[in-house]
Coordinates of C-alpha atoms and ligand atoms in Angstrom, one line a residue:
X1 CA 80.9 80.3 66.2
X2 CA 81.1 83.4 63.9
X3 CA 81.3 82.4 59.7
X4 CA 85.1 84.2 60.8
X5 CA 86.3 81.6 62.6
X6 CA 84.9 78.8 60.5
X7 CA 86.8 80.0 57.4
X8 CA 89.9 80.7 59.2
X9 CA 90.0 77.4 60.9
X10 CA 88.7 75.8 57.0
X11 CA 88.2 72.1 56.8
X12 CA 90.0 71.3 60.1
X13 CA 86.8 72.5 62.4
X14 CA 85.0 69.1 61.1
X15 CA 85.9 65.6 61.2
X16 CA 89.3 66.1 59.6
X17 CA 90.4 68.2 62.4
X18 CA 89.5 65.8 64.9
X19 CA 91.4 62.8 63.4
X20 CA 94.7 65.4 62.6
X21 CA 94.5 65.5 66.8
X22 CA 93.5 61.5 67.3
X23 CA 96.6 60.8 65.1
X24 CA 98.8 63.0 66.8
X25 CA 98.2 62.0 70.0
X26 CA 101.3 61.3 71.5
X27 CA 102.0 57.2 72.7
X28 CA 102.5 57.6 76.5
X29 CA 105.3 54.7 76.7
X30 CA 107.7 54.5 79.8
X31 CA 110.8 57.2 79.5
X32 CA 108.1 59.5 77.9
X33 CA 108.7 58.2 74.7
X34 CA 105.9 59.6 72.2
X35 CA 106.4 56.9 69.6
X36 CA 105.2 53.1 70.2
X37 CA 108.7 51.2 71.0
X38 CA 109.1 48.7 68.4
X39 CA 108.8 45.0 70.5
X40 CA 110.7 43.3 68.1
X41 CA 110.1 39.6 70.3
X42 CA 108.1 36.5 68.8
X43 CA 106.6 35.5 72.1
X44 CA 106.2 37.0 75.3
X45 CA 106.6 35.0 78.4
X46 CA 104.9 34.9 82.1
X47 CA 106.0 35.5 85.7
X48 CA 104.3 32.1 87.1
X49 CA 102.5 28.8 86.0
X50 CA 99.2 30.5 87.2
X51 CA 99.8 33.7 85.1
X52 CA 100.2 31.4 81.9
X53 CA 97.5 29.6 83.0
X54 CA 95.5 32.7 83.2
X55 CA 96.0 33.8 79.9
X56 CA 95.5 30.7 78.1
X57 CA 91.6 29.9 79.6
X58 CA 91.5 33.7 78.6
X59 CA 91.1 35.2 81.8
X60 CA 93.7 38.1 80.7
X61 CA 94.4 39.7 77.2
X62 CA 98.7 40.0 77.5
X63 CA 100.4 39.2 73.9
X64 CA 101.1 35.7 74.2
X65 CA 102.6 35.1 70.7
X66 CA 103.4 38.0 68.0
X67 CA 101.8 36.1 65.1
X68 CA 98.3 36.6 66.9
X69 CA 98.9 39.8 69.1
X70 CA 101.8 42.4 69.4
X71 CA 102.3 45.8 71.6
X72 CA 103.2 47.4 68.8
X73 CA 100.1 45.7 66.0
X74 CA 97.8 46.8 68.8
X75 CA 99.1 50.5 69.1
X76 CA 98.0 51.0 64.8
X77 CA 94.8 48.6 65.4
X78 CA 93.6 50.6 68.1
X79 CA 94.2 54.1 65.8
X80 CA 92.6 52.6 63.1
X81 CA 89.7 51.1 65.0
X82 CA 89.2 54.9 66.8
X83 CA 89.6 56.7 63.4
X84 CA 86.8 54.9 61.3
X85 CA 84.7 54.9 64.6
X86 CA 84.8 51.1 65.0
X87 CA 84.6 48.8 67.9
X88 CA 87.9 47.1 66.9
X89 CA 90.7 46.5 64.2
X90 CA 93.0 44.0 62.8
X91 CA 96.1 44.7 61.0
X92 CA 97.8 41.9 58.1
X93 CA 101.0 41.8 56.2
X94 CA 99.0 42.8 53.2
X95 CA 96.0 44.4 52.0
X96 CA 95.4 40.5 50.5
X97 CA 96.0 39.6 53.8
X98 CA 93.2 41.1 55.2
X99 CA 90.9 41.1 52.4
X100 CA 91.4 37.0 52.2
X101 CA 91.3 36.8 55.8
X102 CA 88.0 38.8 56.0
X103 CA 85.8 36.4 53.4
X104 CA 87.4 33.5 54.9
X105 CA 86.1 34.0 58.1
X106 CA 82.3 35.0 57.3
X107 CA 81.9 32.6 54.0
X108 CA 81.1 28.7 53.7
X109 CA 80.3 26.2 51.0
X110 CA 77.2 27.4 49.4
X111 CA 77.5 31.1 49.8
X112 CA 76.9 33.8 47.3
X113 CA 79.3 37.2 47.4
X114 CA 77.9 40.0 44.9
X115 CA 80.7 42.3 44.2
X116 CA 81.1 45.3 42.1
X117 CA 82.5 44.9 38.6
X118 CA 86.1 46.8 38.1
X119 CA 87.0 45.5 41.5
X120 CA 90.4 45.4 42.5
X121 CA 92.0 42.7 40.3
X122 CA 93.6 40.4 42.8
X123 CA 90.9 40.4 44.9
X124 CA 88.6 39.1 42.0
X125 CA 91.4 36.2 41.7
X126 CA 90.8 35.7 45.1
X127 CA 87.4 35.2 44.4
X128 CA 87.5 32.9 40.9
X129 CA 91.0 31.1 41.9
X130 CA 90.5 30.4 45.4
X131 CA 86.7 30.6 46.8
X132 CA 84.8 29.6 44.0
X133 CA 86.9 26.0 43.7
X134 CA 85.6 25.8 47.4
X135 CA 81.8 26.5 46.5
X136 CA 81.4 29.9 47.7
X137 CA 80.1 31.7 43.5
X138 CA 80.6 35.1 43.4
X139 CA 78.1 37.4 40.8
X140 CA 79.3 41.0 39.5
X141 CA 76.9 43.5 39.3
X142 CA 77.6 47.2 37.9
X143 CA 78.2 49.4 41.1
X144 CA 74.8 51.4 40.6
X145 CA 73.0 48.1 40.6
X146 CA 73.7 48.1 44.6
X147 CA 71.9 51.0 44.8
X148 CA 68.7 50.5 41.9
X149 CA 68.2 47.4 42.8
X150 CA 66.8 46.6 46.7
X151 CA 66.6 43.1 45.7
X152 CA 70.1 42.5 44.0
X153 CA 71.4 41.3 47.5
X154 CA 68.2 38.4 48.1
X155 CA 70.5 35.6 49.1
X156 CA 73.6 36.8 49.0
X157 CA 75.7 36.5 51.9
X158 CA 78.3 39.1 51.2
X159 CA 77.9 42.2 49.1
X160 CA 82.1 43.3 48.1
X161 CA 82.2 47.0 47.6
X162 CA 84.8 49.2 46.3
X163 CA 83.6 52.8 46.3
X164 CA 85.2 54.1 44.5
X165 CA 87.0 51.3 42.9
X166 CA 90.5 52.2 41.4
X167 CA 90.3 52.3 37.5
X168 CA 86.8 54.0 36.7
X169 CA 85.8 55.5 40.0
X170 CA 82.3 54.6 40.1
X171 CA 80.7 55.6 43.8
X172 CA 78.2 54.4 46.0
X173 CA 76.1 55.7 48.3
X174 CA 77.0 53.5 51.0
X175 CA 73.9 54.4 53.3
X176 CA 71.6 53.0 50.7
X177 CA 73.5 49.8 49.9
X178 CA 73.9 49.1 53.8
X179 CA 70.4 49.7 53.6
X180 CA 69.7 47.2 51.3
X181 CA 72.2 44.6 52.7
X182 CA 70.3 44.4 56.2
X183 CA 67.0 43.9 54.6
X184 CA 68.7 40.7 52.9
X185 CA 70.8 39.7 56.5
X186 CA 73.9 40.1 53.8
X187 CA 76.8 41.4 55.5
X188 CA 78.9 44.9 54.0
X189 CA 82.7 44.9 53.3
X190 CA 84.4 48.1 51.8
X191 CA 87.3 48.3 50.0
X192 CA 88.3 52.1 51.7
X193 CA 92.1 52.3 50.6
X194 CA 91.0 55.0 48.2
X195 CA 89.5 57.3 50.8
X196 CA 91.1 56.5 53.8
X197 CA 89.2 57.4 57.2
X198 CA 89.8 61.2 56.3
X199 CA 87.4 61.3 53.6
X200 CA 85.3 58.3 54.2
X201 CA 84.2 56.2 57.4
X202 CA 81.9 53.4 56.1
X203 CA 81.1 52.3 59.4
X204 CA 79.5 55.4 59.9
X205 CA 77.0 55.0 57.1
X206 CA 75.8 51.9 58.2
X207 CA 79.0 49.5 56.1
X208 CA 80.2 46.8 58.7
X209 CA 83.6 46.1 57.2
X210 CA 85.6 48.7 56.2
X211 CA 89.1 47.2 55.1
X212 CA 92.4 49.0 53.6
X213 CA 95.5 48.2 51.8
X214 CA 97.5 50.5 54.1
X215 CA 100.2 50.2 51.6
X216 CA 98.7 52.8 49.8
X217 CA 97.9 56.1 51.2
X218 CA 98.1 55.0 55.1
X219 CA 101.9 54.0 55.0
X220 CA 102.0 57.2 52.5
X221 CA 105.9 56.6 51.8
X222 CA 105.9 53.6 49.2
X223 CA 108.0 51.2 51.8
X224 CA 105.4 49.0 53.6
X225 CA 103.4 46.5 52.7
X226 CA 100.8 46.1 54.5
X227 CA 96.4 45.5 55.5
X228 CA 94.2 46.7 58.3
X229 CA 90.1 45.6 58.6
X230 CA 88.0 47.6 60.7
X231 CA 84.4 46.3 62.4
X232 CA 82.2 45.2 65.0
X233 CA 83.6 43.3 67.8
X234 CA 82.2 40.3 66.6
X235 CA 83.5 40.1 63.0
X236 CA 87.2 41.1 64.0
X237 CA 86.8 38.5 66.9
X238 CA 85.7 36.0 64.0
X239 CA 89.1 37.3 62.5
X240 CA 91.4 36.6 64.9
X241 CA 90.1 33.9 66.0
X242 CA 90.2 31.8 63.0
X243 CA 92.0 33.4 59.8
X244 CA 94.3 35.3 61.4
X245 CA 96.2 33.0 63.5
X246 CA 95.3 30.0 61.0
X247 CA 96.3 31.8 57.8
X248 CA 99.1 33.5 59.2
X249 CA 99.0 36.7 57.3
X250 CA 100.1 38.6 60.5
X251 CA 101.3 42.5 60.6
X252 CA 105.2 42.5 61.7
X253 CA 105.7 45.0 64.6
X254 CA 108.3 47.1 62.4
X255 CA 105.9 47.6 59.5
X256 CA 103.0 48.6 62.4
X257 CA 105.6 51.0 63.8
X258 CA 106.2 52.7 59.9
X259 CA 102.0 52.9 59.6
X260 CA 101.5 54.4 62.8
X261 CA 104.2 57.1 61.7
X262 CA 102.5 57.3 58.1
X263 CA 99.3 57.9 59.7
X264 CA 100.7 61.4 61.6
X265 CA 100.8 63.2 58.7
X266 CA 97.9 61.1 56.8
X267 CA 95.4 64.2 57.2
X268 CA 97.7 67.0 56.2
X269 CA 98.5 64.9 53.0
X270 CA 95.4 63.9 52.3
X271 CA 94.4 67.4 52.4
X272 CA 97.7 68.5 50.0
X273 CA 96.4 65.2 47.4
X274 CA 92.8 66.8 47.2
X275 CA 94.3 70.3 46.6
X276 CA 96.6 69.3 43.8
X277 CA 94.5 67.0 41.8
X278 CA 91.6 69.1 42.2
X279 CA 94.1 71.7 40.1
X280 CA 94.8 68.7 37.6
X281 CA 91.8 67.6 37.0
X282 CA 90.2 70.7 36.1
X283 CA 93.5 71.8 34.0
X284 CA 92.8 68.1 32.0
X285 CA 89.4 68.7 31.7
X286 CA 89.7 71.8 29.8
X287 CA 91.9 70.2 27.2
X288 CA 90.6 68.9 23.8
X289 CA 92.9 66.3 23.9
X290 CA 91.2 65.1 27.3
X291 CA 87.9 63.0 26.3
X292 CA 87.0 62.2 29.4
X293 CA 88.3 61.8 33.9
X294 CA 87.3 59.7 36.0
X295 CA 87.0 60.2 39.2
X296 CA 85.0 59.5 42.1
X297 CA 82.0 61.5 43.1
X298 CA 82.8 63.3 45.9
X299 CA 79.0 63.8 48.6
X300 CA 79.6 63.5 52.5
X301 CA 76.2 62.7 53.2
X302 CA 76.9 59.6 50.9
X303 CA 80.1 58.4 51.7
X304 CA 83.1 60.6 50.1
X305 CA 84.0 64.2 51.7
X306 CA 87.1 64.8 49.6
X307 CA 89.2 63.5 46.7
X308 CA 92.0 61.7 47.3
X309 CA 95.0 61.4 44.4
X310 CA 94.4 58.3 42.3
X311 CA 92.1 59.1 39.0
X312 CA 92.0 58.2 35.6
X313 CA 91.9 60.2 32.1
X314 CA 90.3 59.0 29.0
X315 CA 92.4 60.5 26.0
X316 CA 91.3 61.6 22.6
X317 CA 92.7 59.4 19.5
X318 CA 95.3 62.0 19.0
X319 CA 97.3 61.4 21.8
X320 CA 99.5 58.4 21.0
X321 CA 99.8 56.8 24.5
X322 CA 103.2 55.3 24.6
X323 CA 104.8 58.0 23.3
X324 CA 102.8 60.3 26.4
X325 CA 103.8 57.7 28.5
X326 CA 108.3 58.3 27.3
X327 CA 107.8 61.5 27.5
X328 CA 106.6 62.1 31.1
X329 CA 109.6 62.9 34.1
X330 CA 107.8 63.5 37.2
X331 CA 105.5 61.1 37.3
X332 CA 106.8 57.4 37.3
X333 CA 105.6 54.5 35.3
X334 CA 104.2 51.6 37.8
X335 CA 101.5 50.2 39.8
X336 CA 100.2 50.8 43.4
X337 CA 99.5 55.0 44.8
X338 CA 99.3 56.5 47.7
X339 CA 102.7 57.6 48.4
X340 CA 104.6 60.8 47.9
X341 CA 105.8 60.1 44.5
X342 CA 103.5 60.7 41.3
X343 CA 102.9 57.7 39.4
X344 CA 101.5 56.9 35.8
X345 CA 99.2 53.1 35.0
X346 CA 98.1 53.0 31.4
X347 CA 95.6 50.4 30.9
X348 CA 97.1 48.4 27.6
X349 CA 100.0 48.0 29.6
X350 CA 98.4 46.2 33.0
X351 CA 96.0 44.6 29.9
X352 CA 99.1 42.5 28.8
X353 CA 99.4 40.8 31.9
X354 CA 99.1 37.5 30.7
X355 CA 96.9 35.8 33.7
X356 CA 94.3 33.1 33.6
X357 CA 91.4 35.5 35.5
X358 CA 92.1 38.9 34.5
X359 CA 89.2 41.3 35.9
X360 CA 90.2 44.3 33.3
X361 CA 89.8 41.7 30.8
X362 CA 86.3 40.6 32.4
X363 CA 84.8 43.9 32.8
X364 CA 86.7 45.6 30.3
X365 CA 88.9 48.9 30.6
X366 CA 88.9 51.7 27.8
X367 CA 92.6 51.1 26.0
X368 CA 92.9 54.9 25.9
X369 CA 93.1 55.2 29.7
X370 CA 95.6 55.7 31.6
X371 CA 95.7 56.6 35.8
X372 CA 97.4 58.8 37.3
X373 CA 98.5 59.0 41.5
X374 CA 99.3 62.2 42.2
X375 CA 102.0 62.6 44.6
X376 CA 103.3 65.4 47.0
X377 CA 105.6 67.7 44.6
X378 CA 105.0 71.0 43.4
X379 CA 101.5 71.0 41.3
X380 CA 102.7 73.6 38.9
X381 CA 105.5 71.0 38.2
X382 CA 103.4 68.3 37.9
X383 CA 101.2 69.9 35.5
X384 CA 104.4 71.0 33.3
X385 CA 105.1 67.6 33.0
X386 CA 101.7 66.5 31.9
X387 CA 101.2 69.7 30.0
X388 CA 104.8 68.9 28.2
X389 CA 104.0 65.0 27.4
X390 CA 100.8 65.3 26.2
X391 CA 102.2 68.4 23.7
X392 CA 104.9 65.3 22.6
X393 CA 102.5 62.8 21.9
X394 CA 99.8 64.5 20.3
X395 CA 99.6 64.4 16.6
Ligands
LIG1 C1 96.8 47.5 46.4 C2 95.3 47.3 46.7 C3 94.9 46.1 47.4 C4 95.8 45.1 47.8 O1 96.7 45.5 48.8 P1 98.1 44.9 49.1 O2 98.6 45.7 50.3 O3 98.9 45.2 47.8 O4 98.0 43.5 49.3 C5 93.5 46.0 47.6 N1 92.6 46.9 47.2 C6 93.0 48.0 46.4 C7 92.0 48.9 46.0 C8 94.4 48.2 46.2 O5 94.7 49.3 45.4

């Protein structure tokens, strides 16, 4: 191919390109329908005694019961499996869901879990509140540590990534850390709701659980909650064999039909997230009023091909926070990312929450941060509103 037609086709001749088709490919239902019928039924029943029988000594796979198997779950698993390059998927009513679903299954009394620090906050409740009570002690390491040290994972069972996580941005180099893991026999699970499959499959560098909280960026539209964990055939059989049905935390067909819609378009915004905060971020770096972004580092050949919207800024004593905070339109004050919508964290205010086991308290967030998701609308708009706010609150 001529260097013509690799910059007129741009970042769609690689991998991005190829998921763009996998998540356009049309679902070839009866009537030619292109989009998965939604199979709104709680169980599904069987023409004779020995077809039931059949299916419960597990001689066929039909969906017998929606809180373990559904048409429509098993149209998005199957995407989601194909898209990170996985042998299988499993979708949950929440990111929690899935991440609780996940430790449940490969962790027992007497197990060690090394996690990053900064980890994402309710799943480092999940940790102190729930599995440490049950004897299964989780240590927190700083996220180079993974890589430094080969030996930080000797005896652990689990090593709980984020890369990057969602408040400092710290990245791994996931080859390494997997690396590491299987010298040890400790098994890998990513956090990858920052990156989504378009700008990082884990899987692929050696990680072998990649999970998401497809609320985020893989719903895209702010009006699903909802999980999905990629792997092996072995840990997602694990899965459904005994946290998913004995949990419970099952995806409901309609919110499966609203991610297999949000993942359509997941590449092109992706692609329009990258483009605008790669103008923000360099517009906020060049400000004296800007100490310091984080963001995540972005190096195919370790993990992350592209940067997705969510980062944080670091501002100079100056800027007086809350009154930034009044004074911005566009983006919204609130928690979660990933959809259309810009939105604006700052870190003294999710500081307040008042909560027993509080991992910004543990591992401790600068009280001049504040993160940002940026959204779909107009960047030259987005930066006016920035631009405009930080003007008011600067003294
Ligand atoms: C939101 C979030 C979760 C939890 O997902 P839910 O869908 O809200 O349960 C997990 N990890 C990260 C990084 C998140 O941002």
């Amino acid at each position: 191919m001529s260097a013509d037609n690799e910059s007129a086709t741009g970042k769609d001749s690689g991998p991005a390109g190829k998921l763009a088709t996998l998540f356009s490919e049309a679902f070839d239902g009866e009537n030619g329908s292109v989009t998965p019928p939604i199979v709104q039924s709680s169980l599904f029943t069987f023409d004779s005694y020995e077809a039931f029988e059949d299916r419960m000594a597990g001689r066929t796979s039909k969906a017998i019961y929606t809180r373990v198997q559904n048409p429509t779950v098993a149209a998005f698993e199957s995407t989601m499996a194909r898209a990170e390059g996985a042998e299988a998927a499993v979708g949950f009513a929440s990111g929690m869901g899935g991440i609780a679903a996940t430790m449940l299954a490969l962790v027992k009394p007497g197990d060690r879990i090394a996690c990053v620090n900064h980890i994402y906050p309710d799943a480092y409740r999940l940790f102190e509140r729930i599995l440490r009570p049950f004897g299964i002690a989780t240590t927190y390491h700083p996220t180079e540590e993974f890589e430094s040290n080969p030996e930080l994972l000797d005896g652990v069972a689990i090593a709980y990534l984020e890369s990057p996580n969602s408040l400092m941005f710290e990245t791994l180099n996931l080859a390494t850390v997997a690396r590491h893991a299987k010298r040890h026999d400790a098994i890998t699970v990513i956090d990858n709701s920052w990156a989504t499959p378009v700008f990082q499959r884990p899987l692929e560098h050696g990680i072998d659980v990649s999970l998401h909280s497809a609320s985020k960026y893989i719903s895209g539209h702010s009006d699903t909650v909802a999980g999905v964990v990629v792997s092996n055939k072995q840990i997602i059989h694990r899965i459904r064999d005994l946290t998913l049905p004995l949990l419970g935390a099952k995806l409901a067909p309609f919110e499966a039909f609203l991610l297999t819609r949000g993942l359509r378009t997941l590449v092109p915004r992706m692609q329009r997230h990258e483009q605008s905060t790669n103008i923000l971020i360099a517009r906020l770096e060049s400000l004296a009023t800007v100490e310091r972004v984080n963001t995540a580092t972005v190096n195919p050949d370790s993990g992350i091909s592209g940067r997705s919207g969510l980062f944080s800024v670091q501002f100079a004593p100056s800027v007086d926070i809350r009154t930034f905070c009044n004074a911005l339109t566009l983006f919204q004050l609130g928690v979660s990312w990933g959809g259309f919508e810009s939105l604006a964290l700052p870190a003294r205010v999710a500081l307040a929450q008042a909560e027993a086991e509080n991992s910004m308290l543990r591992f401790g967030v600068p009280k001049n941060l504040v993160r940002f998701s940026v959204g779909l609308e107009g960047v030259d708009d987005l930066w006016g509103d920035l631009n405009t706010a930080i003007s008011k609150a600067t003294k």
